PDB file of C-alpha atoms in Angstrom:
ATOM      1  CA  UNK A   8     -11.532 -13.507 -11.493  1.00 40.00           C
ATOM      2  CA  UNK A   9     -11.686 -10.116  -9.764  1.00 38.00           C
ATOM      3  CA  UNK A  10     -11.011  -9.707  -6.059  1.00 40.00           C
ATOM      4  CA  UNK A  11     -14.341  -8.807  -4.348  1.00 39.00           C
ATOM      5  CA  UNK A  12     -14.582  -5.476  -2.590  1.00 35.00           C
ATOM      6  CA  UNK A  13     -14.859  -6.856   0.907  1.00 33.00           C
ATOM      7  CA  UNK A  14     -12.755  -6.431   4.009  1.00 35.00           C
ATOM      8  CA  UNK A  15      -9.641  -8.590   3.689  1.00 34.00           C
ATOM      9  CA  UNK A  16      -7.601  -9.196   6.851  1.00 38.00           C
ATOM     10  CA  UNK A  17      -3.838  -9.272   6.690  1.00 38.00           C
ATOM     11  CA  UNK A  18      -2.235 -11.055   9.622  1.00 33.00           C
ATOM     12  CA  UNK A  19       1.200 -10.600  11.147  1.00 36.00           C
ATOM     13  CA  UNK A  20       2.760 -12.138  14.222  1.00 32.00           C
ATOM     14  CA  UNK A  21       2.970  -9.650  17.063  1.00 34.00           C
ATOM     15  CA  UNK A  22       3.838 -11.248  20.370  1.00 30.00           C
ATOM     16  CA  UNK A  23       2.470  -9.173  23.216  1.00 29.00           C
ATOM     17  CA  UNK A  24       1.201 -11.866  25.569  1.00 29.00           C
ATOM     18  CA  UNK A  25      -1.043 -12.959  22.688  1.00 29.00           C
ATOM     19  CA  UNK A  26      -0.892 -13.096  18.914  1.00 32.00           C
ATOM     20  CA  UNK A  27      -2.315 -10.021  17.189  1.00 37.00           C
ATOM     21  CA  UNK A  28      -3.030  -9.785  13.499  1.00 39.00           C
ATOM     22  CA  UNK A  29      -2.598  -6.993  10.973  1.00 48.00           C
ATOM     23  CA  UNK A  30      -4.610  -6.256   7.858  1.00 53.00           C
ATOM     24  CA  UNK A  31      -5.159  -4.281   4.764  1.00 62.00           C
ATOM     25  CA  UNK A  32      -8.768  -3.576   3.964  1.00 53.00           C
ATOM     26  CA  UNK A  33     -10.774  -2.794   0.865  1.00 43.00           C
ATOM     27  CA  UNK A  34     -14.271  -1.526   1.574  1.00 41.00           C
ATOM     28  CA  UNK A  35     -17.344  -0.463  -0.379  1.00 39.00           C
ATOM     29  CA  UNK A  36     -17.172   2.727  -2.414  1.00 37.00           C
ATOM     30  CA  UNK A  37     -17.328   5.872  -0.302  1.00 39.00           C
ATOM     31  CA  UNK A  38     -18.024   9.442  -1.210  1.00 42.00           C
ATOM     32  CA  UNK A  39     -15.432  12.027  -0.173  1.00 44.00           C
ATOM     33  CA  UNK A  40     -16.592  14.327   2.618  1.00 44.00           C
ATOM     34  CA  UNK A  41     -16.105  18.054   2.802  1.00 43.00           C
ATOM     35  CA  UNK A  42     -13.336  18.878   5.248  1.00 42.00           C
ATOM     36  CA  UNK A  43     -15.354  21.860   6.465  1.00 42.00           C
ATOM     37  CA  UNK A  44     -18.630  20.737   7.992  1.00 43.00           C
ATOM     38  CA  UNK A  45     -21.382  22.544   9.861  1.00 41.00           C
ATOM     39  CA  UNK A  46     -20.363  25.913   8.430  1.00 41.00           C
ATOM     40  CA  UNK A  47     -16.836  25.835   9.822  1.00 49.00           C
ATOM     41  CA  UNK A  48     -14.464  28.295   8.187  1.00 55.00           C
ATOM     42  CA  UNK A  49     -11.280  27.165   6.513  1.00 69.00           C
ATOM     43  CA  UNK A  50      -8.323  26.822   8.841  1.00 73.00           C
ATOM     44  CA  UNK A  51      -5.508  29.287   8.307  1.00 79.00           C
ATOM     45  CA  UNK A  52      -2.887  27.477  10.394  1.00 91.00           C
ATOM     46  CA  UNK A  53       0.481  26.958   8.717  1.00 94.00           C
ATOM     47  CA  UNK A  54      -0.051  23.176   8.680  1.00 95.00           C
ATOM     48  CA  UNK A  55      -3.514  23.300   7.142  1.00 95.00           C
ATOM     49  CA  UNK A  56      -2.435  25.838   4.539  1.00 95.00           C
ATOM     50  CA  UNK A  57       0.490  23.577   3.631  1.00 96.00           C
ATOM     51  CA  UNK A  58      -1.870  20.599   3.232  1.00 96.00           C
ATOM     52  CA  UNK A  59      -4.216  22.716   1.126  1.00 96.00           C
ATOM     53  CA  UNK A  60      -1.568  23.991  -1.290  1.00 96.00           C
ATOM     54  CA  UNK A  61       0.304  20.665  -1.534  1.00 95.00           C
ATOM     55  CA  UNK A  62      -2.569  18.182  -1.764  1.00 96.00           C
ATOM     56  CA  UNK A  63      -6.008  19.763  -2.023  1.00 95.00           C
ATOM     57  CA  UNK A  64      -5.318  22.397  -4.651  1.00 94.00           C
ATOM     58  CA  UNK A  65      -3.335  20.290  -7.180  1.00 94.00           C
ATOM     59  CA  UNK A  66      -4.837  16.828  -6.524  1.00 93.00           C
ATOM     60  CA  UNK A  67      -8.213  17.494  -4.920  1.00 93.00           C
ATOM     61  CA  UNK A  68      -7.053  15.386  -1.987  1.00 94.00           C
ATOM     62  CA  UNK A  69      -7.881  16.173   1.633  1.00 94.00           C
ATOM     63  CA  UNK A  70      -5.470  15.059   4.354  1.00 95.00           C
ATOM     64  CA  UNK A  71      -7.387  14.145   7.507  1.00 94.00           C
ATOM     65  CA  UNK A  72      -5.501  14.020  10.786  1.00 94.00           C
ATOM     66  CA  UNK A  73      -8.245  15.012  13.257  1.00 90.00           C
ATOM     67  CA  UNK A  74     -11.491  13.418  14.442  1.00 79.00           C
ATOM     68  CA  UNK A  75     -10.280   9.820  14.113  1.00 79.00           C
ATOM     69  CA  UNK A  76     -13.599   8.233  15.068  1.00 77.00           C
ATOM     70  CA  UNK A  77     -15.411   9.425  11.955  1.00 81.00           C
ATOM     71  CA  UNK A  78     -12.956   7.566   9.703  1.00 82.00           C
ATOM     72  CA  UNK A  79     -13.070   4.124  11.288  1.00 83.00           C
ATOM     73  CA  UNK A  80     -15.765   1.578  12.029  1.00 83.00           C
ATOM     74  CA  UNK A  81     -17.465   2.075  15.442  1.00 85.00           C
ATOM     75  CA  UNK A  82     -16.333  -1.409  16.475  1.00 86.00           C
ATOM     76  CA  UNK A  83     -12.682  -0.410  15.977  1.00 89.00           C
ATOM     77  CA  UNK A  84     -10.358   2.061  17.636  1.00 89.00           C
ATOM     78  CA  UNK A  85      -7.256   4.098  16.822  1.00 91.00           C
ATOM     79  CA  UNK A  86      -5.397   7.120  18.119  1.00 91.00           C
ATOM     80  CA  UNK A  87      -4.807  10.358  16.194  1.00 93.00           C
ATOM     81  CA  UNK A  88      -1.311  11.341  15.126  1.00 95.00           C
ATOM     82  CA  UNK A  89       0.819  13.651  17.222  1.00 95.00           C
ATOM     83  CA  UNK A  90       0.592  17.100  15.666  1.00 95.00           C
ATOM     84  CA  UNK A  91       4.360  17.363  15.159  1.00 96.00           C
ATOM     85  CA  UNK A  92       4.466  14.286  12.882  1.00 97.00           C
ATOM     86  CA  UNK A  93       1.683  15.351  10.499  1.00 97.00           C
ATOM     87  CA  UNK A  94       3.738  17.681   8.313  1.00 97.00           C
ATOM     88  CA  UNK A  95       6.864  15.478   7.977  1.00 96.00           C
ATOM     89  CA  UNK A  96       4.691  12.438   7.208  1.00 96.00           C
ATOM     90  CA  UNK A  97       2.733  14.486   4.660  1.00 97.00           C
ATOM     91  CA  UNK A  98       6.002  15.679   3.128  1.00 96.00           C
ATOM     92  CA  UNK A  99       6.983  12.023   2.731  1.00 95.00           C
ATOM     93  CA  UNK A 100       3.692  11.324   0.941  1.00 96.00           C
ATOM     94  CA  UNK A 101       4.628  14.010  -1.559  1.00 96.00           C
ATOM     95  CA  UNK A 102       8.273  12.916  -1.751  1.00 95.00           C
ATOM     96  CA  UNK A 103       7.922   9.112  -1.806  1.00 95.00           C
ATOM     97  CA  UNK A 104       4.557   8.683  -3.539  1.00 95.00           C
ATOM     98  CA  UNK A 105       3.515  11.690  -5.608  1.00 96.00           C
ATOM     99  CA  UNK A 106       6.885  12.717  -7.060  1.00 96.00           C
ATOM    100  CA  UNK A 107       7.937   9.167  -8.077  1.00 97.00           C
ATOM    101  CA  UNK A 108       4.609   8.629  -9.866  1.00 97.00           C
ATOM    102  CA  UNK A 109       4.906  11.999 -11.615  1.00 97.00           C
ATOM    103  CA  UNK A 110       8.296  10.955 -13.009  1.00 97.00           C
ATOM    104  CA  UNK A 111       7.297   7.368 -13.867  1.00 98.00           C
ATOM    105  CA  UNK A 112       3.967   8.137 -15.572  1.00 97.00           C
ATOM    106  CA  UNK A 113       3.777   8.798 -19.289  1.00 96.00           C
ATOM    107  CA  UNK A 114       1.147  11.414 -18.345  1.00 95.00           C
ATOM    108  CA  UNK A 115       3.425  13.199 -15.889  1.00 93.00           C
ATOM    109  CA  UNK A 116       1.463  14.979 -13.156  1.00 92.00           C
ATOM    110  CA  UNK A 117      -1.818  14.407 -14.998  1.00 94.00           C
ATOM    111  CA  UNK A 118      -1.977  10.761 -13.828  1.00 96.00           C
ATOM    112  CA  UNK A 119      -2.226  11.560 -10.125  1.00 94.00           C
ATOM    113  CA  UNK A 120      -4.302  14.659 -10.859  1.00 92.00           C
ATOM    114  CA  UNK A 121      -6.899  12.138 -11.996  1.00 92.00           C
ATOM    115  CA  UNK A 122      -6.306   9.056  -9.833  1.00 92.00           C
ATOM    116  CA  UNK A 123      -4.850  10.260  -6.534  1.00 93.00           C
ATOM    117  CA  UNK A 124      -7.215   9.366  -3.660  1.00 92.00           C
ATOM    118  CA  UNK A 125      -9.662  12.116  -2.714  1.00 92.00           C
ATOM    119  CA  UNK A 126      -8.910  11.559   0.964  1.00 92.00           C
ATOM    120  CA  UNK A 127      -5.873  10.398   2.922  1.00 94.00           C
ATOM    121  CA  UNK A 128      -6.389   9.650   6.591  1.00 93.00           C
ATOM    122  CA  UNK A 129      -3.341   9.736   8.859  1.00 95.00           C
ATOM    123  CA  UNK A 130      -3.684   7.740  12.077  1.00 94.00           C
ATOM    124  CA  UNK A 131      -1.180   7.643  14.901  1.00 93.00           C
ATOM    125  CA  UNK A 132      -1.658   3.967  15.703  1.00 91.00           C
ATOM    126  CA  UNK A 133      -2.769   0.858  13.872  1.00 89.00           C
ATOM    127  CA  UNK A 134      -6.528   0.314  13.767  1.00 88.00           C
ATOM    128  CA  UNK A 135      -7.429  -2.049  16.586  1.00 88.00           C
ATOM    129  CA  UNK A 136     -10.234  -4.392  15.601  1.00 84.00           C
ATOM    130  CA  UNK A 137     -12.744  -5.956  17.959  1.00 78.00           C
ATOM    131  CA  UNK A 138     -11.526  -9.487  17.157  1.00 75.00           C
ATOM    132  CA  UNK A 139      -7.970  -8.853  18.386  1.00 77.00           C
ATOM    133  CA  UNK A 140      -6.502  -8.037  14.971  1.00 77.00           C
ATOM    134  CA  UNK A 141      -4.923  -4.796  13.828  1.00 77.00           C
ATOM    135  CA  UNK A 142      -5.233  -3.074  10.449  1.00 79.00           C
ATOM    136  CA  UNK A 143      -2.176  -1.447   8.863  1.00 79.00           C
ATOM    137  CA  UNK A 144      -3.740   0.019   5.742  1.00 78.00           C
ATOM    138  CA  UNK A 145      -7.068   0.614   4.026  1.00 79.00           C
ATOM    139  CA  UNK A 146      -7.945   1.376   0.403  1.00 75.00           C
ATOM    140  CA  UNK A 147     -11.569   2.421  -0.003  1.00 73.00           C
ATOM    141  CA  UNK A 148     -12.372   1.884  -3.671  1.00 64.00           C
ATOM    142  CA  UNK A 149     -10.250   4.703  -4.990  1.00 66.00           C
ATOM    143  CA  UNK A 150     -11.665   7.367  -2.680  1.00 83.00           C
ATOM    144  CA  UNK A 151      -9.704   7.066   0.543  1.00 86.00           C
ATOM    145  CA  UNK A 152      -6.387   5.579   1.679  1.00 90.00           C
ATOM    146  CA  UNK A 153      -5.558   5.285   5.365  1.00 90.00           C
ATOM    147  CA  UNK A 154      -1.979   5.521   6.650  1.00 91.00           C
ATOM    148  CA  UNK A 155      -1.413   4.148  10.144  1.00 92.00           C
ATOM    149  CA  UNK A 156       1.302   4.187  12.814  1.00 93.00           C
ATOM    150  CA  UNK A 157       2.357   7.784  12.142  1.00 95.00           C
ATOM    151  CA  UNK A 158       3.274   8.170  15.809  1.00 96.00           C
ATOM    152  CA  UNK A 159       6.175   5.767  15.222  1.00 95.00           C
ATOM    153  CA  UNK A 160       7.776   8.399  13.001  1.00 95.00           C
ATOM    154  CA  UNK A 161      10.751  10.020  14.760  1.00 95.00           C
ATOM    155  CA  UNK A 162      10.975  13.721  14.008  1.00 93.00           C
ATOM    156  CA  UNK A 163      14.603  14.472  13.171  1.00 91.00           C
ATOM    157  CA  UNK A 164      15.572  10.800  13.483  1.00 92.00           C
ATOM    158  CA  UNK A 165      16.315   7.886  11.178  1.00 92.00           C
ATOM    159  CA  UNK A 166      12.975   6.791   9.720  1.00 93.00           C
ATOM    160  CA  UNK A 167      14.216   4.569   6.901  1.00 93.00           C
ATOM    161  CA  UNK A 168      12.677   1.354   8.249  1.00 93.00           C
ATOM    162  CA  UNK A 169       9.423   3.126   9.113  1.00 93.00           C
ATOM    163  CA  UNK A 170       9.260   4.728   5.673  1.00 93.00           C
ATOM    164  CA  UNK A 171       9.822   1.456   3.806  1.00 94.00           C
ATOM    165  CA  UNK A 172       7.202  -0.367   5.882  1.00 91.00           C
ATOM    166  CA  UNK A 173       4.679   2.466   5.669  1.00 92.00           C
ATOM    167  CA  UNK A 174       5.100   3.145   1.967  1.00 93.00           C
ATOM    168  CA  UNK A 175       5.129  -0.544   1.184  1.00 93.00           C
ATOM    169  CA  UNK A 176       1.624  -0.534   2.667  1.00 88.00           C
ATOM    170  CA  UNK A 177       0.626   2.646   0.789  1.00 91.00           C
ATOM    171  CA  UNK A 178       1.929   1.350  -2.546  1.00 93.00           C
ATOM    172  CA  UNK A 179       0.125  -1.945  -1.858  1.00 92.00           C
ATOM    173  CA  UNK A 180      -3.153  -0.112  -1.242  1.00 88.00           C
ATOM    174  CA  UNK A 181      -2.698   2.101  -4.308  1.00 92.00           C
ATOM    175  CA  UNK A 182      -2.082  -1.053  -6.369  1.00 93.00           C
ATOM    176  CA  UNK A 183      -5.605  -2.128  -5.395  1.00 90.00           C
ATOM    177  CA  UNK A 184      -6.915   1.212  -6.653  1.00 89.00           C
ATOM    178  CA  UNK A 185      -5.020   0.748  -9.923  1.00 93.00           C
ATOM    179  CA  UNK A 186      -6.442  -2.774 -10.248  1.00 91.00           C
ATOM    180  CA  UNK A 187      -9.980  -1.464  -9.680  1.00 88.00           C
ATOM    181  CA  UNK A 188      -9.457   1.344 -12.204  1.00 90.00           C
ATOM    182  CA  UNK A 189      -7.534  -0.410 -14.982  1.00 93.00           C
ATOM    183  CA  UNK A 190      -8.862  -3.967 -14.549  1.00 91.00           C
ATOM    184  CA  UNK A 191      -5.738  -6.128 -14.302  1.00 94.00           C
ATOM    185  CA  UNK A 192      -6.273  -9.693 -15.583  1.00 94.00           C
ATOM    186  CA  UNK A 193      -6.170 -11.226 -12.132  1.00 93.00           C
ATOM    187  CA  UNK A 194      -7.379 -14.627 -13.349  1.00 93.00           C
ATOM    188  CA  UNK A 195      -4.338 -15.247 -15.542  1.00 92.00           C
ATOM    189  CA  UNK A 196      -2.159 -14.012 -12.670  1.00 95.00           C
ATOM    190  CA  UNK A 197      -3.902 -16.495 -10.361  1.00 95.00           C
ATOM    191  CA  UNK A 198      -3.177 -19.347 -12.750  1.00 96.00           C
ATOM    192  CA  UNK A 199       0.590 -18.939 -12.254  1.00 97.00           C
ATOM    193  CA  UNK A 200       0.285 -20.175  -8.663  1.00 95.00           C
ATOM    194  CA  UNK A 201      -3.297 -21.421  -8.572  1.00 93.00           C
ATOM    195  CA  UNK A 202      -2.514 -24.492  -6.452  1.00 92.00           C
ATOM    196  CA  UNK A 203      -0.391 -22.561  -3.968  1.00 96.00           C
ATOM    197  CA  UNK A 204      -2.759 -20.053  -2.386  1.00 97.00           C
ATOM    198  CA  UNK A 205      -3.682 -20.698   1.221  1.00 95.00           C
ATOM    199  CA  UNK A 206      -7.142 -21.414   2.539  1.00 84.00           C
ATOM    200  CA  UNK A 207      -9.014 -18.592   4.190  1.00 75.00           C
ATOM    201  CA  UNK A 208      -7.395 -17.271   7.366  1.00 79.00           C
ATOM    202  CA  UNK A 209      -4.334 -19.527   7.287  1.00 89.00           C
ATOM    203  CA  UNK A 210      -1.711 -17.534   5.388  1.00 90.00           C
ATOM    204  CA  UNK A 211      -0.010 -16.430   8.617  1.00 87.00           C
ATOM    205  CA  UNK A 212       1.131 -20.027   9.198  1.00 93.00           C
ATOM    206  CA  UNK A 213       3.310 -19.799   6.066  1.00 95.00           C
ATOM    207  CA  UNK A 214       7.001 -18.934   6.433  1.00 97.00           C
ATOM    208  CA  UNK A 215       8.751 -16.494   4.118  1.00 97.00           C
ATOM    209  CA  UNK A 216      10.748 -19.364   2.593  1.00 97.00           C
ATOM    210  CA  UNK A 217       7.597 -21.349   1.916  1.00 98.00           C
ATOM    211  CA  UNK A 218       5.904 -18.288   0.407  1.00 98.00           C
ATOM    212  CA  UNK A 219       8.771 -17.952  -2.076  1.00 98.00           C
ATOM    213  CA  UNK A 220       8.522 -21.663  -2.878  1.00 98.00           C
ATOM    214  CA  UNK A 221       4.827 -21.077  -3.598  1.00 98.00           C
ATOM    215  CA  UNK A 222       5.756 -18.261  -5.983  1.00 98.00           C
ATOM    216  CA  UNK A 223       4.889 -15.277  -3.798  1.00 98.00           C
ATOM    217  CA  UNK A 224       7.004 -12.516  -2.289  1.00 98.00           C
ATOM    218  CA  UNK A 225       5.396 -12.668   1.182  1.00 96.00           C
ATOM    219  CA  UNK A 226       3.235 -15.011   3.240  1.00 95.00           C
ATOM    220  CA  UNK A 227       0.372 -12.508   2.972  1.00 92.00           C
ATOM    221  CA  UNK A 228       0.542 -12.719  -0.822  1.00 96.00           C
ATOM    222  CA  UNK A 229      -0.545 -16.364  -0.516  1.00 97.00           C
ATOM    223  CA  UNK A 230      -3.926 -15.270   0.884  1.00 94.00           C
ATOM    224  CA  UNK A 231      -5.532 -14.256  -2.441  1.00 95.00           C
ATOM    225  CA  UNK A 232      -4.473 -13.430  -6.013  1.00 96.00           C
ATOM    226  CA  UNK A 233      -5.462  -9.765  -5.551  1.00 94.00           C
ATOM    227  CA  UNK A 234      -3.188  -9.498  -2.536  1.00 93.00           C
ATOM    228  CA  UNK A 235      -0.455 -11.359  -4.434  1.00 97.00           C
ATOM    229  CA  UNK A 236      -0.717  -8.744  -7.200  1.00 97.00           C
ATOM    230  CA  UNK A 237      -0.576  -5.816  -4.760  1.00 95.00           C
ATOM    231  CA  UNK A 238       2.292  -7.305  -2.736  1.00 96.00           C
ATOM    232  CA  UNK A 239       4.317  -7.980  -5.886  1.00 98.00           C
ATOM    233  CA  UNK A 240       3.972  -4.360  -7.009  1.00 98.00           C
ATOM    234  CA  UNK A 241       4.646  -2.938  -3.530  1.00 97.00           C
ATOM    235  CA  UNK A 242       7.796  -5.020  -3.065  1.00 98.00           C
ATOM    236  CA  UNK A 243       9.133  -4.201  -6.517  1.00 98.00           C
ATOM    237  CA  UNK A 244       8.765  -0.484  -5.758  1.00 98.00           C
ATOM    238  CA  UNK A 245      10.196  -0.553  -2.227  1.00 97.00           C
ATOM    239  CA  UNK A 246      13.012  -3.110  -2.513  1.00 97.00           C
ATOM    240  CA  UNK A 247      16.545  -2.456  -3.755  1.00 97.00           C
ATOM    241  CA  UNK A 248      16.752  -4.176  -7.183  1.00 98.00           C
ATOM    242  CA  UNK A 249      19.833  -6.210  -6.287  1.00 98.00           C
ATOM    243  CA  UNK A 250      18.117  -7.442  -3.123  1.00 97.00           C
ATOM    244  CA  UNK A 251      14.919  -8.254  -5.024  1.00 98.00           C
ATOM    245  CA  UNK A 252      16.872 -10.156  -7.666  1.00 98.00           C
ATOM    246  CA  UNK A 253      18.821 -12.157  -5.100  1.00 97.00           C
ATOM    247  CA  UNK A 254      15.909 -12.942  -2.812  1.00 98.00           C
ATOM    248  CA  UNK A 255      13.055 -13.535  -5.252  1.00 98.00           C
ATOM    249  CA  UNK A 256      14.405 -14.148  -8.766  1.00 98.00           C
ATOM    250  CA  UNK A 257      17.903 -15.672  -8.713  1.00 98.00           C
ATOM    251  CA  UNK A 258      17.505 -19.458  -8.959  1.00 98.00           C
ATOM    252  CA  UNK A 259      21.260 -20.067  -8.756  1.00 97.00           C
ATOM    253  CA  UNK A 260      21.044 -19.773  -4.964  1.00 93.00           C
ATOM    254  CA  UNK A 261      18.321 -22.421  -4.710  1.00 97.00           C
ATOM    255  CA  UNK A 262      19.126 -25.789  -3.159  1.00 97.00           C
ATOM    256  CA  UNK A 263      15.702 -27.340  -3.817  1.00 97.00           C
ATOM    257  CA  UNK A 264      13.454 -27.703  -6.845  1.00 98.00           C
ATOM    258  CA  UNK A 265      10.660 -26.047  -4.868  1.00 98.00           C
ATOM    259  CA  UNK A 266      12.779 -22.914  -4.525  1.00 98.00           C
ATOM    260  CA  UNK A 267      13.610 -22.894  -8.235  1.00 98.00           C
ATOM    261  CA  UNK A 268       9.991 -23.394  -9.237  1.00 98.00           C
ATOM    262  CA  UNK A 269       8.825 -20.693  -6.836  1.00 98.00           C
ATOM    263  CA  UNK A 270      11.305 -18.104  -8.046  1.00 98.00           C
ATOM    264  CA  UNK A 271      10.409 -18.889 -11.649  1.00 98.00           C
ATOM    265  CA  UNK A 272       6.762 -18.191 -10.797  1.00 98.00           C
ATOM    266  CA  UNK A 273       7.739 -14.893  -9.135  1.00 98.00           C
ATOM    267  CA  UNK A 274       9.745 -14.005 -12.245  1.00 98.00           C
ATOM    268  CA  UNK A 275       6.662 -14.568 -14.399  1.00 98.00           C
ATOM    269  CA  UNK A 276       4.556 -12.355 -12.106  1.00 98.00           C
ATOM    270  CA  UNK A 277       7.300  -9.731 -12.048  1.00 98.00           C
ATOM    271  CA  UNK A 278       7.320  -9.595 -15.851  1.00 98.00           C
ATOM    272  CA  UNK A 279       3.518  -9.462 -16.025  1.00 97.00           C
ATOM    273  CA  UNK A 280       3.002  -6.608 -13.583  1.00 97.00           C
ATOM    274  CA  UNK A 281       5.789  -4.551 -15.199  1.00 98.00           C
ATOM    275  CA  UNK A 282       4.215  -5.089 -18.636  1.00 97.00           C
ATOM    276  CA  UNK A 283       0.712  -4.303 -17.322  1.00 97.00           C
ATOM    277  CA  UNK A 284       1.793  -1.150 -15.519  1.00 97.00           C
ATOM    278  CA  UNK A 285       3.691   0.048 -18.580  1.00 97.00           C
ATOM    279  CA  UNK A 286       1.192  -0.806 -21.307  1.00 97.00           C
ATOM    280  CA  UNK A 287      -2.187  -0.539 -19.556  1.00 97.00           C
ATOM    281  CA  UNK A 288      -1.534   2.075 -16.864  1.00 97.00           C
ATOM    282  CA  UNK A 289       1.296   4.080 -18.425  1.00 97.00           C
ATOM    283  CA  UNK A 290       3.615   3.701 -15.437  1.00 98.00           C
ATOM    284  CA  UNK A 291       7.216   2.517 -15.758  1.00 98.00           C
ATOM    285  CA  UNK A 292       7.392   0.460 -12.587  1.00 98.00           C
ATOM    286  CA  UNK A 293      11.191   0.292 -12.591  1.00 98.00           C
ATOM    287  CA  UNK A 294      11.478   4.068 -12.889  1.00 98.00           C
ATOM    288  CA  UNK A 295       8.922   4.347 -10.087  1.00 98.00           C
ATOM    289  CA  UNK A 296      11.082   2.038  -7.970  1.00 98.00           C
ATOM    290  CA  UNK A 297      14.245   3.994  -8.688  1.00 98.00           C
ATOM    291  CA  UNK A 298      12.559   7.311  -7.881  1.00 97.00           C
ATOM    292  CA  UNK A 299      11.071   5.941  -4.650  1.00 97.00           C
ATOM    293  CA  UNK A 300      14.388   4.554  -3.434  1.00 97.00           C
ATOM    294  CA  UNK A 301      16.139   7.787  -4.392  1.00 96.00           C
ATOM    295  CA  UNK A 302      13.555   9.771  -2.408  1.00 94.00           C
ATOM    296  CA  UNK A 303      14.272   7.974   0.862  1.00 91.00           C
ATOM    297  CA  UNK A 304      18.065   7.876   0.640  1.00 85.00           C
TER     298      UNK A 304
END
């Protein structure tokens, strides 16, 4: 059973006089757009030349940080990033995404030369939807990935928490692209916890403890098997292995059978995605994790 390419909303509790929701989205296939439209000449600013030599030349990927409205639905809104955060955030994309994949892939740099998204959009804020929800990340069928909340990055400050949250979202979205490209057996993955997924639009009522008891690493993972797959990969990559073992795999700390059963299901998913990434995609997920964590410490 493959996850359909429709918009999927991911909901988080944000208490600001009302409850807002967050999301990751997967939309219909897009075609990459030329960064230079209407006969504009290529920018020679230091920033744009850096983006060209670091992303466009080796990976064919354009980093968009201007003209926000053309990259989001007209019914939604977002703010552009502050200019001073664009380069350090882009450097993190290279450091915490590209370089770890280059080390972990059995193809080296050739893997991302072929599969890196053609466009990365950097937004300063979340995407504010017309229904009161917010979107934290978008993967557009292998063509475009959108990074949000760049304005929360503190230039010269401690950005560890921001980096983990942001790259957890990016690795989640890239997992969707990998799924679409290499056709993970999502049906067999679904069968591990088939009776424990939530009904549409209700996953945000699930606590973290209950999610683990259901065999998923986060409440959002309970929303659909495709999201469960992407969350499992993203959390393996971005979580210290000792913490992941203790929180999601170690049944000796369980005081209920539900906890034991849930962690055993997570263990089975953990083993499956590592095997899939290694054998079908050519990525050593544990090396990828180690390289990611090394890059942010």
